[in-house]
Amino acid sequence: MNSTSTASLTDLTLDAAVIGSGVGGLYALQRLRDQMGLDARAFDDAGGVGGTWYWNRYPGCRVDTEAAVYCYSFDPALFRDWRWSERYPRQAEVLAYLNAVADKHDLKRSIHFNTRIVRAEWDEASALWRLTTASGERFAARYIFEGVGLLSSTNLPEFPGAETFGGEIHHAARWPAGGVDLAGKRVAVIGTGSTGIQIITEIAPQVAELYVLQRTPQYVVPLGLSPFPADKRARMDADRQGFVDWALDSASVFGLEESVTPAMSVSAEERERIYERAWRKGGGFGFMLETFGDIIVSKEANQTATDFIRAKIRAIVKDPALAAKLSPQDLYAKRPLAVDGYYETFNRANVRLVDVKAAPIVAITANGIRTTAEDIAVDVIIFATGFDAVTGNYLKIETIGRNGRRLQDKWAAGPHGFIGMTIADFPNLFMIFGPFGPFTSQPLVHEYQINWMTSLVAHARARGLRAIDTDAAVEDAWVQTCRDGMAQTLFPEVDSWINGANVPGKPRAAMFYMGGMAAYMKELERIVESGYGCFRFD
Ligand code: NA7
């Protein structure tokens, strides 16, 4: 850190305050400060850049989106020169990439680390946001860009007795930077989402005993680990913009050849062949999106996928009773999971599956975990229990907009917002990948959104307009579009973070635009062509 980021904030008035220095925050800072020449700084609770990749250092952590699209495109030399080692790099490599971006663009001098923003209040007279940090410093900014993370606010269920436990307890997303020595230990992992399955598969060979506390089994397909594919590299090198445009001009931006073929339009043999090919190739998003175009909208199509995966579980797991416990019975309509060797792990003698739906956890004791059926003695407990997703981190900042309106009140029954980026009555506040944005992979979409929002800011500034607010009726219509779109999918039928069902007491809500990135970009282009008619400027 240099002088900028350590200097006192009090009485400072910035053009833009960026909250977060993860994938979104870093690019927002670069765009605002270097491309637009604004006085912009970023603020991060963490001690370094990286956001989710700073915090999630748990064993086995890697990106399960192909790295070809898990990167920025704004810097052509960086896009050309950064060489990912693997198709799905480990956390340390992703964090090294984000540090390299920050260093190349000298961003860290404009980032206040270990600085949590706890309050933001709109001041109508000056058209400024008044911000407060956790240590009580106050400063102002005309614009706020919140890159606070879709999956960042941890969900840590409270079990009585946790304070009496004699061993170590860690949440995967707050893993100690120095690591945790698990060798030869008895370890319990609570949770079998994408985090849990990565940890379980990675640590099983190292630990003495591994207890997997599963509440709801999930469909897991192989990830297909491999070196970074040479053919993809060649495509990226031959035509950077063409590759990025191809990735964006899709539904999901996962860099896949998304299928539009309905599952029931082909013979059962052909379906089996297509699923088998996807299983061998690996990748959860590929299995869901490259096989058939209707798995997430048609129950009949969905069942063909679930039948295939359940048959694989039965074929891999030697004990039929265990295979049955690992086999989900509900729809394949959560965020798709992928890890190499997940089901094979349960054939190991040192791994035991504990069904905590049948016998829930009731307490943590001095020696381990107590369920309604037994006491399990362990040395380490790992919570892989997920996040207060999408809205969690926004609501941690007390945000007061026009006429004293609190975001916490506006979102009490669920989030409300426009195009995943703005909120009526909260002028000049921009969200990177906020609620009601597209349901896609993130980095390229972050760039797209940040370019779009900053163009809106440039439009206002060029006209001497200080405040940009969203038309409330347009916002209502967008929320309804998102609700209608989500209702056409199978996602609302299964409990998961996608609909807020994973956090006790959280309102269940549609929080994404399900029309796909290509359609989303068209919507945003129409807004620009209308002269930003959805916004009120003053
Ligand atoms: P997820 O996908 O929300 O998974 C959390 C897991 O923790 C899931 O298996 C939950 O079971 C389980 N869980 C949560 N609370 C409890 C309690 N109280 N008792 C037992 N088990 C519990 O989080 P992840 O971190 O794996 O992944 C989130 C996203 O982060 C992922 O999609 C990536 O995009 C990055 P449940 O299914 O609710 O019964």
PDB file of C-alpha atoms and ligand atoms in Angstrom, residues 52 56 58 64 150-151 155-159 171-173 190-197 213-218 285 334-337 356-357 361 383-387 389 442 495-497 501-502 504, ligand 1:
ATOM      1  CA  THR A  52     -14.014 -14.407  -3.257  1.00  0.00           C
ATOM      2  CA  ASN A  56     -11.873 -18.950  -0.233  1.00  0.00           C
ATOM      3  CA  TYR A  58     -10.008 -23.989   1.484  1.00  0.00           C
ATOM      4  CA  ASP A  64     -15.268 -24.598 -12.016  1.00  0.00           C
ATOM      5  CA  LEU A 150     -22.809 -12.520  -5.205  1.00  0.00           C
ATOM      6  CA  LEU A 151     -21.567 -15.325  -2.973  1.00  0.00           C
ATOM      7  CA  ASN A 155     -23.942 -18.520   6.066  1.00  0.00           C
ATOM      8  CA  LEU A 156     -22.787 -19.976   9.377  1.00  0.00           C
ATOM      9  CA  PRO A 157     -25.579 -21.961  11.044  1.00  0.00           C
ATOM     10  CA  GLU A 158     -25.510 -21.621  14.803  1.00  0.00           C
ATOM     11  CA  PHE A 159     -25.383 -24.872  16.706  1.00  0.00           C
ATOM     12  CA  HIS A 171     -16.002 -21.857   7.565  1.00  0.00           C
ATOM     13  CA  ALA A 172     -14.615 -22.710   4.122  1.00  0.00           C
ATOM     14  CA  ALA A 173     -14.932 -19.111   2.964  1.00  0.00           C
ATOM     15  CA  ILE A 190     -20.965 -29.981   6.951  1.00  0.00           C
ATOM     16  CA  GLY A 191     -22.482 -29.271   3.536  1.00  0.00           C
ATOM     17  CA  THR A 192     -22.261 -30.832   0.111  1.00  0.00           C
ATOM     18  CA  GLY A 193     -22.653 -27.872  -2.277  1.00  0.00           C
ATOM     19  CA  SER A 194     -19.891 -26.883  -4.700  1.00  0.00           C
ATOM     20  CA  THR A 195     -17.615 -25.955  -1.793  1.00  0.00           C
ATOM     21  CA  GLY A 196     -18.202 -29.116   0.234  1.00  0.00           C
ATOM     22  CA  ILE A 197     -17.659 -31.487  -2.671  1.00  0.00           C
ATOM     23  CA  LEU A 213     -22.571 -34.476   6.941  1.00  0.00           C
ATOM     24  CA  GLN A 214     -25.016 -34.364   4.065  1.00  0.00           C
ATOM     25  CA  ARG A 215     -28.444 -32.807   4.395  1.00  0.00           C
ATOM     26  CA  THR A 216     -29.513 -32.920   0.737  1.00  0.00           C
ATOM     27  CA  PRO A 217     -27.663 -34.997  -1.861  1.00  0.00           C
ATOM     28  CA  GLN A 218     -26.829 -33.210  -5.110  1.00  0.00           C
ATOM     29  CA  PHE A 285     -22.369 -26.203 -16.668  1.00  0.00           C
ATOM     30  CA  LYS A 334     -29.623 -26.019  -8.630  1.00  0.00           C
ATOM     31  CA  ARG A 335     -26.350 -24.514  -9.665  1.00  0.00           C
ATOM     32  CA  PRO A 336     -24.749 -27.574 -11.360  1.00  0.00           C
ATOM     33  CA  LEU A 337     -21.867 -29.191  -9.497  1.00  0.00           C
ATOM     34  CA  VAL A 356     -28.215 -35.159   8.735  1.00  0.00           C
ATOM     35  CA  LYS A 357     -31.648 -34.881   7.219  1.00  0.00           C
ATOM     36  CA  ILE A 361     -27.314 -31.939  13.989  1.00  0.00           C
ATOM     37  CA  PHE A 383     -18.612 -25.542   7.599  1.00  0.00           C
ATOM     38  CA  ALA A 384     -19.233 -25.650   3.867  1.00  0.00           C
ATOM     39  CA  THR A 385     -22.657 -24.207   4.465  1.00  0.00           C
ATOM     40  CA  GLY A 386     -22.659 -21.539   1.795  1.00  0.00           C
ATOM     41  CA  PHE A 387     -23.654 -17.926   1.643  1.00  0.00           C
ATOM     42  CA  ALA A 389     -26.254 -15.112  -1.579  1.00  0.00           C
ATOM     43  CA  GLN A 442     -19.270 -13.487 -14.014  1.00  0.00           C
ATOM     44  CA  ASP A 495     -34.509 -25.043  -2.468  1.00  0.00           C
ATOM     45  CA  SER A 496     -31.128 -23.383  -3.053  1.00  0.00           C
ATOM     46  CA  TRP A 497     -29.287 -20.087  -2.778  1.00  0.00           C
ATOM     47  CA  ALA A 501     -34.179 -20.755   0.348  1.00  0.00           C
ATOM     48  CA  ASN A 502     -30.815 -21.738   1.847  1.00  0.00           C
ATOM     49  CA  PRO A 504     -33.355 -19.605   7.426  1.00  0.00           C
TER      50      PRO A 504
HETATM   51  P1  NA7 B   1     -24.314 -24.072  -1.117  1.00  0.00           P
HETATM   52  O1  NA7 B   1     -24.364 -24.490  -2.532  1.00  0.00           O
HETATM   53  O2  NA7 B   1     -25.377 -23.167  -0.623  1.00  0.00           O
HETATM   54  O3  NA7 B   1     -24.264 -25.410  -0.233  1.00  0.00           O
HETATM   55  C1  NA7 B   1     -24.341 -25.347   1.177  1.00  0.00           C
HETATM   56  C2  NA7 B   1     -24.403 -26.724   1.726  1.00  0.00           C
HETATM   57  O4  NA7 B   1     -24.476 -26.638   3.135  1.00  0.00           O
HETATM   58  C3  NA7 B   1     -25.627 -27.516   1.283  1.00  0.00           C
HETATM   59  O5  NA7 B   1     -25.264 -28.851   1.137  1.00  0.00           O
HETATM   60  C4  NA7 B   1     -26.584 -27.321   2.457  1.00  0.00           C
HETATM   61  O6  NA7 B   1     -27.551 -28.322   2.569  1.00  0.00           O
HETATM   62  C5  NA7 B   1     -25.621 -27.365   3.598  1.00  0.00           C
HETATM   63  N1  NA7 B   1     -26.137 -26.743   4.798  1.00  0.00           N
HETATM   64  C6  NA7 B   1     -26.464 -25.431   4.980  1.00  0.00           C
HETATM   65  N2  NA7 B   1     -26.913 -25.232   6.226  1.00  0.00           N
HETATM   66  C7  NA7 B   1     -26.866 -26.435   6.846  1.00  0.00           C
HETATM   67  C8  NA7 B   1     -27.210 -26.883   8.146  1.00  0.00           C
HETATM   68  N3  NA7 B   1     -27.702 -26.036   9.053  1.00  0.00           N
HETATM   69  N4  NA7 B   1     -27.043 -28.189   8.436  1.00  0.00           N
HETATM   70  C9  NA7 B   1     -26.562 -29.034   7.521  1.00  0.00           C
HETATM   71  N5  NA7 B   1     -26.215 -28.685   6.269  1.00  0.00           N
HETATM   72  C10 NA7 B   1     -26.377 -27.394   5.937  1.00  0.00           C
HETATM   73  O7  NA7 B   1     -22.929 -23.358  -0.769  1.00  0.00           O
HETATM   74  P2  NA7 B   1     -21.489 -23.588  -1.418  1.00  0.00           P
HETATM   75  O8  NA7 B   1     -20.517 -22.803  -0.624  1.00  0.00           O
HETATM   76  O9  NA7 B   1     -21.206 -25.031  -1.581  1.00  0.00           O
HETATM   77  O10 NA7 B   1     -21.624 -23.000  -2.841  1.00  0.00           O
HETATM   78  C11 NA7 B   1     -22.215 -21.723  -3.042  1.00  0.00           C
HETATM   79  C12 NA7 B   1     -21.741 -21.115  -4.305  1.00  0.00           C
HETATM   80  O11 NA7 B   1     -20.463 -20.534  -4.075  1.00  0.00           O
HETATM   81  C13 NA7 B   1     -21.541 -22.020  -5.441  1.00  0.00           C
HETATM   82  O12 NA7 B   1     -22.702 -22.200  -6.159  1.00  0.00           O
HETATM   83  C14 NA7 B   1     -20.450 -21.359  -6.231  1.00  0.00           C
HETATM   84  O13 NA7 B   1     -20.972 -20.530  -7.223  1.00  0.00           O
HETATM   85  C15 NA7 B   1     -19.681 -20.576  -5.242  1.00  0.00           C
HETATM   86  P3  NA7 B   1     -29.001 -28.157   1.846  1.00  0.00           P
HETATM   87  O14 NA7 B   1     -28.752 -28.403   0.394  1.00  0.00           O
HETATM   88  O15 NA7 B   1     -29.433 -26.727   2.109  1.00  0.00           O
HETATM   89  O16 NA7 B   1     -29.878 -29.140   2.481  1.00  0.00           O
END
